[in-house]
Tab-separated table of N, CA and C in Angstrom:
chain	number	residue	atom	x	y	z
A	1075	UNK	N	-36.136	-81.979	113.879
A	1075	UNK	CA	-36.475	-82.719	115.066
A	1075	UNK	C	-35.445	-82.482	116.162
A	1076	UNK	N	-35.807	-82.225	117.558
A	1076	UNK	CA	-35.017	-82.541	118.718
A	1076	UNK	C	-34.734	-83.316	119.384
A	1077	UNK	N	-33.567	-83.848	119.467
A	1077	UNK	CA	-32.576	-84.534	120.525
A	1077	UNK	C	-33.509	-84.867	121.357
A	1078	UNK	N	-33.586	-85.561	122.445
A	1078	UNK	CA	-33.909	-86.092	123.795
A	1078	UNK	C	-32.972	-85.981	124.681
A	1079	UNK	N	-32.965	-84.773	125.541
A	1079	UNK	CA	-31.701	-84.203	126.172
A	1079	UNK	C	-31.717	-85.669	127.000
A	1080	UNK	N	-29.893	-85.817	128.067
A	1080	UNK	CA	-30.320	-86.494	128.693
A	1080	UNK	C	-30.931	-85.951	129.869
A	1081	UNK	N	-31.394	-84.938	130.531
A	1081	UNK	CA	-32.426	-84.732	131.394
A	1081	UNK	C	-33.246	-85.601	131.387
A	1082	UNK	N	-34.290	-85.670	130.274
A	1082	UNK	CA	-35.447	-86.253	130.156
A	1082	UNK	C	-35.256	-87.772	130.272
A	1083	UNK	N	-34.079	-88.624	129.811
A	1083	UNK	CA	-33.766	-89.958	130.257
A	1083	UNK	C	-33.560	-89.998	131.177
A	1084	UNK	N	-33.273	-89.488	131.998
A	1084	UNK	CA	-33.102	-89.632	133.716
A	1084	UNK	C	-34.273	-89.200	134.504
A	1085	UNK	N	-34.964	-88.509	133.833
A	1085	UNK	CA	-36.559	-88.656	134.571
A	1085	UNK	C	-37.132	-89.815	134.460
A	1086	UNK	N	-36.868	-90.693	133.202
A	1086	UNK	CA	-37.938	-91.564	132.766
A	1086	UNK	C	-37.363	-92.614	133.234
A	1087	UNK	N	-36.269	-92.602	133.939
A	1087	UNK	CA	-35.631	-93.801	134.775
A	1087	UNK	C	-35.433	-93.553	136.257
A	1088	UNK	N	-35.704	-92.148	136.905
A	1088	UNK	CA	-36.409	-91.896	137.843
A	1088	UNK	C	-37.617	-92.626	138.272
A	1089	UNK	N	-38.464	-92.352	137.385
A	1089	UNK	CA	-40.071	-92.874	137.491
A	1089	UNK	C	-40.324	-94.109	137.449
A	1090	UNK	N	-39.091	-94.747	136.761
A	1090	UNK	CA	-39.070	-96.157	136.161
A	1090	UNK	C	-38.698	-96.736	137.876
A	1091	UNK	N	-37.763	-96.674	138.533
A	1091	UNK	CA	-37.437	-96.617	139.563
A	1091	UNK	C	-38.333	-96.200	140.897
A	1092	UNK	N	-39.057	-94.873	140.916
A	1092	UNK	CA	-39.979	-95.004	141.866
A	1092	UNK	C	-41.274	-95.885	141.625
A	1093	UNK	N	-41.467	-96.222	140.146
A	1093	UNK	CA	-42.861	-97.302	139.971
A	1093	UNK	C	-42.309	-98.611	140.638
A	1094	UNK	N	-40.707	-99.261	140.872
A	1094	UNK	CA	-40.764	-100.337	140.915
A	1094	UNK	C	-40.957	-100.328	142.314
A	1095	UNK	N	-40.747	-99.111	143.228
A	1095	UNK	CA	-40.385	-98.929	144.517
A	1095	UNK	C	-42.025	-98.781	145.183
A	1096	UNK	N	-42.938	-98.453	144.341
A	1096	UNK	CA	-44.369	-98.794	144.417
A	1096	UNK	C	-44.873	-99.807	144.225
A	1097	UNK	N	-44.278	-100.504	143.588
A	1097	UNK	CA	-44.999	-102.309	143.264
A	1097	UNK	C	-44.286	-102.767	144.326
A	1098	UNK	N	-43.111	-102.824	144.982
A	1098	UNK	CA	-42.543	-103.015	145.993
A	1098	UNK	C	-42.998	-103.285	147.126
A	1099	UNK	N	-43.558	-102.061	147.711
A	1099	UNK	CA	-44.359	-102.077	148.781
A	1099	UNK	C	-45.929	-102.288	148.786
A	1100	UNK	N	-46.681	-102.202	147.420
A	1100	UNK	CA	-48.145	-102.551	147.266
A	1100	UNK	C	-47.992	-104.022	147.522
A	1101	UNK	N	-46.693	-105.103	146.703
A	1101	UNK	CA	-46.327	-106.703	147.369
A	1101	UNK	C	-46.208	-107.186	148.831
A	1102	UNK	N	-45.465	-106.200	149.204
A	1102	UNK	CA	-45.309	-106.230	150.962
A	1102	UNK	C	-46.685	-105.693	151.515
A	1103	UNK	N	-47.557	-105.266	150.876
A	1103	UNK	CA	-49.098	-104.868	151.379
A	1103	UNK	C	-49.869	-106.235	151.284
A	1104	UNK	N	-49.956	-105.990	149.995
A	1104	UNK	CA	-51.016	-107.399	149.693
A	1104	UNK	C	-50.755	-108.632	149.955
A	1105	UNK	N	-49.786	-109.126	150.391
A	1105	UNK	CA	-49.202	-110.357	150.047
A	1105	UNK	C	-48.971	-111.323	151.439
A	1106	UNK	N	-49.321	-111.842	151.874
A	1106	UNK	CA	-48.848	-112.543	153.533
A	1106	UNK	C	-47.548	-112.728	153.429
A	1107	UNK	N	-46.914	-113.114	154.456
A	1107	UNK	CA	-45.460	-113.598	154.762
A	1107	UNK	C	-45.460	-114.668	155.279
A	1108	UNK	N	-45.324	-116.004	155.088
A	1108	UNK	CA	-44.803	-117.085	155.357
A	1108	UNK	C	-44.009	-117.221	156.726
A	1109	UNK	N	-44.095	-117.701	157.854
A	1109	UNK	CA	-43.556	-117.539	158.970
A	1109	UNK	C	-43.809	-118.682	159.871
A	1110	UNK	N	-42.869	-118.799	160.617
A	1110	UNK	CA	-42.746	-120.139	161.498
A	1110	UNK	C	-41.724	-120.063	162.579
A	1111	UNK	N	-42.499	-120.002	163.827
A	1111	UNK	CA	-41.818	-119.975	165.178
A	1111	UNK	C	-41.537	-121.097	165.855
A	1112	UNK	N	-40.651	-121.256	166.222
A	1112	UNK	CA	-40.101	-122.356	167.341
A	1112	UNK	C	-39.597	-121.602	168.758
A	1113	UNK	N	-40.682	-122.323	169.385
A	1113	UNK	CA	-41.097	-121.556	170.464
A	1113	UNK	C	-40.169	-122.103	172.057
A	1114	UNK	N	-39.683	-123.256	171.714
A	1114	UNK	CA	-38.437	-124.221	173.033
A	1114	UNK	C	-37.021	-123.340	171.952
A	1115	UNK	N	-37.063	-123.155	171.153
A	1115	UNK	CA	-35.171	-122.846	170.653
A	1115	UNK	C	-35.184	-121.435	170.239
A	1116	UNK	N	-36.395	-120.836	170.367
A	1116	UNK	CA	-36.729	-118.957	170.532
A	1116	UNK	C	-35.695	-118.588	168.847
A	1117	UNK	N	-36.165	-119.436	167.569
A	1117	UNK	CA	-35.802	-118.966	166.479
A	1117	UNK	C	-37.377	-118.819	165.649
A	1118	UNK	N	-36.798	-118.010	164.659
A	1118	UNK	CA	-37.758	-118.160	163.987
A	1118	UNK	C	-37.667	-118.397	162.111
A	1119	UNK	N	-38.509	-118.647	161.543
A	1119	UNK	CA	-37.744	-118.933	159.855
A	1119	UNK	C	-39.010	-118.501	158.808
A	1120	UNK	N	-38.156	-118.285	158.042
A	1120	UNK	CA	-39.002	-117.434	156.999
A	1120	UNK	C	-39.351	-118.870	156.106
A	1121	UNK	N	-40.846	-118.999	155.345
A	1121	UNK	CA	-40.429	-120.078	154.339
A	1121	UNK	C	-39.979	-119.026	152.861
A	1122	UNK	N	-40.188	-117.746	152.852
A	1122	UNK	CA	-40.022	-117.438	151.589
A	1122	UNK	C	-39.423	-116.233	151.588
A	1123	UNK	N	-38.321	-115.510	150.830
A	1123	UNK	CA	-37.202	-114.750	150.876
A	1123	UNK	C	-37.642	-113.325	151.337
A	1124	UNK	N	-37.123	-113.404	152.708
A	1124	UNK	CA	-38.203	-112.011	153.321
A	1124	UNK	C	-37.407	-111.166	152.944
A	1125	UNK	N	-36.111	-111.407	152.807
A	1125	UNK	CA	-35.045	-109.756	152.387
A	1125	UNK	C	-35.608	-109.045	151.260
A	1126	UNK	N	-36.081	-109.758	149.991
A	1126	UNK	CA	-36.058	-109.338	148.915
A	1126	UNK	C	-37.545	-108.289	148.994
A	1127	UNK	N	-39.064	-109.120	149.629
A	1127	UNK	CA	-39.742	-108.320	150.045
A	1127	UNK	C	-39.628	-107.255	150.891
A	1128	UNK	N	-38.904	-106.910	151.836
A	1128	UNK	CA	-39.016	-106.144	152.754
A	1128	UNK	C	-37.258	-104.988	152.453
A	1129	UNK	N	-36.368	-105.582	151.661
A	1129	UNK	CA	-35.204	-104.843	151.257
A	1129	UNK	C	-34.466	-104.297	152.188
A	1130	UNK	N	-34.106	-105.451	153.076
A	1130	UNK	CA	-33.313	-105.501	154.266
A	1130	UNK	C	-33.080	-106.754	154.681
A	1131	UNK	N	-31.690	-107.312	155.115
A	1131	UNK	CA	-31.688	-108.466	155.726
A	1131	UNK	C	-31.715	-108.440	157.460
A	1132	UNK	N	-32.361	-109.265	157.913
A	1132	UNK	CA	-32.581	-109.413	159.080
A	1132	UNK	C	-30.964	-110.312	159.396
A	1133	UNK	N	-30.355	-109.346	160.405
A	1133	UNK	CA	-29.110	-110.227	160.902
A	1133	UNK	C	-29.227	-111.443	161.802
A	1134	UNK	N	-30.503	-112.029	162.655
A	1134	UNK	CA	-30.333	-112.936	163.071
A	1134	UNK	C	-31.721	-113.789	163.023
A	1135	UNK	N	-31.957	-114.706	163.291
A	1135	UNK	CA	-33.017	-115.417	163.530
A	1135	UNK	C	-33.891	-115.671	164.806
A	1136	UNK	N	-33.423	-115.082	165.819
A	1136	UNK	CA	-33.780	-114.719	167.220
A	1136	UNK	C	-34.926	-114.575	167.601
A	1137	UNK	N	-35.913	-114.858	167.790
A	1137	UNK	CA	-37.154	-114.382	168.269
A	1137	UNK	C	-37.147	-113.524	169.286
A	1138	UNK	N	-36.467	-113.292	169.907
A	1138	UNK	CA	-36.465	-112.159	171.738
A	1138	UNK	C	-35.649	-110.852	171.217
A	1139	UNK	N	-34.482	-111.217	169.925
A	1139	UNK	CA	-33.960	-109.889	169.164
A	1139	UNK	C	-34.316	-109.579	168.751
A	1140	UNK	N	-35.709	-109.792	167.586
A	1140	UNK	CA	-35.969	-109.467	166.693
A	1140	UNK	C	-37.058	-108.870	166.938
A	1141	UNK	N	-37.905	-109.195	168.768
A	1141	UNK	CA	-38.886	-108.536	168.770
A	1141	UNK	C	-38.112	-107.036	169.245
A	1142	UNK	N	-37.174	-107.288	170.343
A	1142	UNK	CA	-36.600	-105.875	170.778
A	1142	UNK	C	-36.038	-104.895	169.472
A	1143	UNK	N	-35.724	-105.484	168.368
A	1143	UNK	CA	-34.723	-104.682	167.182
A	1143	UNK	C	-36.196	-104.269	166.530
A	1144	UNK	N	-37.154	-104.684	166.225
A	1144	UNK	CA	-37.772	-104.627	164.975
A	1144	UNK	C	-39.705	-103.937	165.295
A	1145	UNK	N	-39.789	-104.378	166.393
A	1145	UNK	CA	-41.238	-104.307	166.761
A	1145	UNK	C	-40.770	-103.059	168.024
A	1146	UNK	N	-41.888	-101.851	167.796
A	1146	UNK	CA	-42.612	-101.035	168.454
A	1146	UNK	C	-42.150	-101.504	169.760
A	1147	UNK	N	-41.435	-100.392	170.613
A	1147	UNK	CA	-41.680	-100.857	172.194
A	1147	UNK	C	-42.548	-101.146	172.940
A	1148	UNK	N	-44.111	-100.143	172.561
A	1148	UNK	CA	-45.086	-100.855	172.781
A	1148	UNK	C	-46.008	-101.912	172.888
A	1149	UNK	N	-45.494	-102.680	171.977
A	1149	UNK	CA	-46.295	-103.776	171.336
A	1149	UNK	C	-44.947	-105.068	171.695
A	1150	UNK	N	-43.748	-104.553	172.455
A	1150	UNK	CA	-42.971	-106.029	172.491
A	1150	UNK	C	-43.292	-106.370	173.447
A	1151	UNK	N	-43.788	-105.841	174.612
A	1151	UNK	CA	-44.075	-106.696	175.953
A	1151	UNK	C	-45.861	-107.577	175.925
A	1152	UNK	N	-46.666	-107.304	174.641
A	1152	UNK	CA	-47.684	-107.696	174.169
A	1152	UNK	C	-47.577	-108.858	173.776
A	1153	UNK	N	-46.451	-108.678	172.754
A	1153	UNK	CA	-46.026	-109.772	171.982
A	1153	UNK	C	-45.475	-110.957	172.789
A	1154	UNK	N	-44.116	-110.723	173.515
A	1154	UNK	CA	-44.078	-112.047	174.421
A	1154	UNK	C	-45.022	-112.368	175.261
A	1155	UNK	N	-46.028	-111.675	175.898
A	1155	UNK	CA	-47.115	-112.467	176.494
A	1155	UNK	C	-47.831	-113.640	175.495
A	1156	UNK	N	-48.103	-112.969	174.557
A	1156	UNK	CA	-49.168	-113.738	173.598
A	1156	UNK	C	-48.511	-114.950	173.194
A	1157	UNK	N	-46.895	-115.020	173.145
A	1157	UNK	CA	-45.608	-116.170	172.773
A	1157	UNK	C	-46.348	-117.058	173.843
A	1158	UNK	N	-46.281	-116.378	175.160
A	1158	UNK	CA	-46.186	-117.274	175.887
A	1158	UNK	C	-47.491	-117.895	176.522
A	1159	UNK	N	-48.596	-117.319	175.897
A	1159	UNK	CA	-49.932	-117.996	176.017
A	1159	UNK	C	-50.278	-119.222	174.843
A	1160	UNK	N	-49.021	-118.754	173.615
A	1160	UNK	CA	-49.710	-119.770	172.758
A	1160	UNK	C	-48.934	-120.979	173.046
A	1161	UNK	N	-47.586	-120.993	173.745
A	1161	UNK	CA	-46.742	-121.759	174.474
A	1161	UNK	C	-47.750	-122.910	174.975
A	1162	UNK	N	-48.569	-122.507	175.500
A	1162	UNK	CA	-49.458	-123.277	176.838
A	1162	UNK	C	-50.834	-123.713	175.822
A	1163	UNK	N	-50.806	-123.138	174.576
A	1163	UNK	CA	-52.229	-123.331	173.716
A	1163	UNK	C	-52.962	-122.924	173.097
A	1164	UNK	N	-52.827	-121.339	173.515
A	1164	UNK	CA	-53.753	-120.351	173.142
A	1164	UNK	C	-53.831	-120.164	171.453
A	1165	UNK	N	-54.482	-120.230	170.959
A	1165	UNK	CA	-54.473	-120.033	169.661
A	1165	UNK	C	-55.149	-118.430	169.278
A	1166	UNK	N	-53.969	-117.399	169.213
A	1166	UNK	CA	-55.210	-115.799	169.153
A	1166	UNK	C	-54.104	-115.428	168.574
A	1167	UNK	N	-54.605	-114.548	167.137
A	1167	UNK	CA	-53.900	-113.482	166.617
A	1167	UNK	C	-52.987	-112.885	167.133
A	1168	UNK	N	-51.853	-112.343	167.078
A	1168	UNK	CA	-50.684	-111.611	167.601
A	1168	UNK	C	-50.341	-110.119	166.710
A	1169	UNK	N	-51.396	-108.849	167.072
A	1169	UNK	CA	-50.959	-107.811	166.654
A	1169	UNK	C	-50.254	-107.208	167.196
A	1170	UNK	N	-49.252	-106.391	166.028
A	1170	UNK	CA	-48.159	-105.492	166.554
A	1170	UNK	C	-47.728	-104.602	165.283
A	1171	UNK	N	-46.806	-103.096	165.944
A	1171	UNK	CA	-46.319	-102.796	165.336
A	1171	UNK	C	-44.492	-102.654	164.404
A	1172	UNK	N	-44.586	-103.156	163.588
A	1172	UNK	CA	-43.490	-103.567	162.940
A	1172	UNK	C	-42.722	-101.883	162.478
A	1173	UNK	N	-41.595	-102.049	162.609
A	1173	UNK	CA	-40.794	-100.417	161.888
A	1173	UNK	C	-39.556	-100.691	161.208
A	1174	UNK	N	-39.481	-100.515	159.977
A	1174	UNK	CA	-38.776	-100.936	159.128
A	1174	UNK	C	-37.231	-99.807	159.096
A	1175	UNK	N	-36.687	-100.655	159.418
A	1175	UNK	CA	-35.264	-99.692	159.672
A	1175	UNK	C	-34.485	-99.037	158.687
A	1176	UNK	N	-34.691	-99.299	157.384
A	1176	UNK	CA	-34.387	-98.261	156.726
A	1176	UNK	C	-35.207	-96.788	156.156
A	1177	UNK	N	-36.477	-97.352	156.334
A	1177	UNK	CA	-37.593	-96.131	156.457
A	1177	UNK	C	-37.952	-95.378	157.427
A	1178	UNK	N	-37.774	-96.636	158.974
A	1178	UNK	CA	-38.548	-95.970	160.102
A	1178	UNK	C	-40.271	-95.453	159.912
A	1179	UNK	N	-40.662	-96.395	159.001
A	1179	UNK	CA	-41.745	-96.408	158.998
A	1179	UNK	C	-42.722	-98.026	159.328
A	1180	UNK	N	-43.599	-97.072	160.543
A	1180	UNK	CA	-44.432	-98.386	161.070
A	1180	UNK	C	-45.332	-98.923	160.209
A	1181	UNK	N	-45.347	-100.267	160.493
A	1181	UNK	CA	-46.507	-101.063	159.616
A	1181	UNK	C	-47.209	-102.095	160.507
A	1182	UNK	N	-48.479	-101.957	160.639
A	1182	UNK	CA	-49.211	-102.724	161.406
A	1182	UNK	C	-49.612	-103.911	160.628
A	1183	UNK	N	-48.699	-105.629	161.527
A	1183	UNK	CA	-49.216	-106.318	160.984
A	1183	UNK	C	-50.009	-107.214	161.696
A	1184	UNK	N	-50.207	-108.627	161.596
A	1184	UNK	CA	-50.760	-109.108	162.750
A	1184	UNK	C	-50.356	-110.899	162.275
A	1185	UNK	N	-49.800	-111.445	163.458
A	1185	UNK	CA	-49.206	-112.737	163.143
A	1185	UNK	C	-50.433	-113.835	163.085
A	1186	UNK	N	-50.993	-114.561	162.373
A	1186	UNK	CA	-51.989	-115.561	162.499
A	1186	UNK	C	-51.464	-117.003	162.394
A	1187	UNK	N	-51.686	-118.055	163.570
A	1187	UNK	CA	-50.536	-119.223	163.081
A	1187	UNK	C	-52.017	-120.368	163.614
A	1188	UNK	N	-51.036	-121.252	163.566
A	1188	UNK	CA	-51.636	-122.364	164.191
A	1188	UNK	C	-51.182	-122.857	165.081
A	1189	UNK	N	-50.838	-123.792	166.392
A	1189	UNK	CA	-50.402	-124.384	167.029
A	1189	UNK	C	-49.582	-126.141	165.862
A	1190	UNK	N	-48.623	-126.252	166.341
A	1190	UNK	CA	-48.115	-127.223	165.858
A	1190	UNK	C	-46.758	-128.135	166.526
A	1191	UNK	N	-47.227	-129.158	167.361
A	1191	UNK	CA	-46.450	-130.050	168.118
A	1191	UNK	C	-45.409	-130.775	167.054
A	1192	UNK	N	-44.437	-130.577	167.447
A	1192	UNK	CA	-42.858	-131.623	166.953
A	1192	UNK	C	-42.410	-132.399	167.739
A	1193	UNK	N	-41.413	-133.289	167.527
A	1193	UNK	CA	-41.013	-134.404	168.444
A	1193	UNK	C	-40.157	-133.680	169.282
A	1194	UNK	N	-40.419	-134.364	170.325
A	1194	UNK	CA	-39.526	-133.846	171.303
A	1194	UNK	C	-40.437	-132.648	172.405
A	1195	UNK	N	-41.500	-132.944	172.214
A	1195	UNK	CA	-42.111	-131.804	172.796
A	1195	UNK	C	-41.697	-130.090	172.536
A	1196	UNK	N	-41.792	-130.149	171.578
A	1196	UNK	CA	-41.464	-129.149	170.759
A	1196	UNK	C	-42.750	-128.172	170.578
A	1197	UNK	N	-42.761	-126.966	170.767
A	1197	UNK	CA	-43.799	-126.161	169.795
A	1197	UNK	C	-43.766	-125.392	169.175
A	1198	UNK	N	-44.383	-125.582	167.799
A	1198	UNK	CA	-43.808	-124.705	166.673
A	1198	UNK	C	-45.149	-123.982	166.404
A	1199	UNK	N	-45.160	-122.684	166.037
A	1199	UNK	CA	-46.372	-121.797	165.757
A	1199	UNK	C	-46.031	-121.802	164.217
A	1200	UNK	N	-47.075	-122.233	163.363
A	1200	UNK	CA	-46.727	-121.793	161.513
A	1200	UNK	C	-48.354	-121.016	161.087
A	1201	UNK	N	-47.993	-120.034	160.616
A	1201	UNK	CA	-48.932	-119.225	160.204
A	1201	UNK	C	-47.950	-118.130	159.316
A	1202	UNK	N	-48.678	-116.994	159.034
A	1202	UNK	CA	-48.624	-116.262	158.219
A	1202	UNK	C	-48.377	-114.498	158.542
A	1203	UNK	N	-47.646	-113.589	158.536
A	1203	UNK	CA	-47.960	-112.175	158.437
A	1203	UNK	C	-48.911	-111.722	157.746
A	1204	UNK	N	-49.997	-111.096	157.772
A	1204	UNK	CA	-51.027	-110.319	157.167
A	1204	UNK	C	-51.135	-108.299	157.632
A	1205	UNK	N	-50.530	-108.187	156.671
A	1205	UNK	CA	-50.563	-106.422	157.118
A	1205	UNK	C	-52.520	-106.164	157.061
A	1206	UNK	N	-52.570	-105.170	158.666
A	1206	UNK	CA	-53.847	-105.062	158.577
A	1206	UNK	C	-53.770	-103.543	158.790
């Protein structure tokens, strides 16, 4: 009988490694993202651990940085309009393109929330990411 060089263990932990790096991103496909804007203090908050899905930490909580750092140049001057229509009420989907900075690969998602008043005259948008 022959050995199992280690070549062949380092393929099979190769593969082991690109399968997890495929369930990875099929999760970040299928899966919504939990999200919630505050729209008077221009932050925004994750309810559920976006680093671990997306395998990057976002350095700030900023809504006006995060559209300039993270979203398509195209799609950021889209995006604060639509901020600022739902500001006033508007309740409409918010598509854009997202580019993930360690891939540099775009992903089209589209923000779906609800309108939601807090004290203080506050408005908070809570809805969801849905990659479309």
């Amino acid at each position: 009988m022959k050995k199992k060089t280690n070549k062949a263990s380092d393929n099979t932990q190769n593969k082991k490694k690109s399968n997890l790096n495929w369930k990875n991103k099929r999760e970040l496909i299928s899966k919504s993202i939990a999200l919630e804007v505050d729209l008077q203090n221009r932050q925004i908050f994750f309810d559920s651990d976006i680093s671990q899905k997306l395998h990057f930490d976002f350095a700030t909580n900023n809504v006006d940085q995060l559209i300039n750092t993270y979203l398509d140049p195209e799609d950021s001057e889209e995006v604060i309009k639509l901020l600022t229509e739902a500001e006033r009420g508007l309740e409409k989907p918010i598509p854009f393109h997202f580019i993930h900075p360690v891939t540099s690969r775009a992903f089209k998602f589209e923000y779906r929330y609800q309108i939601i008043y807090v004290k203080y005259a506050s408005t908070r948008l809570q809805g969801e990411l849905v990659r479309t």
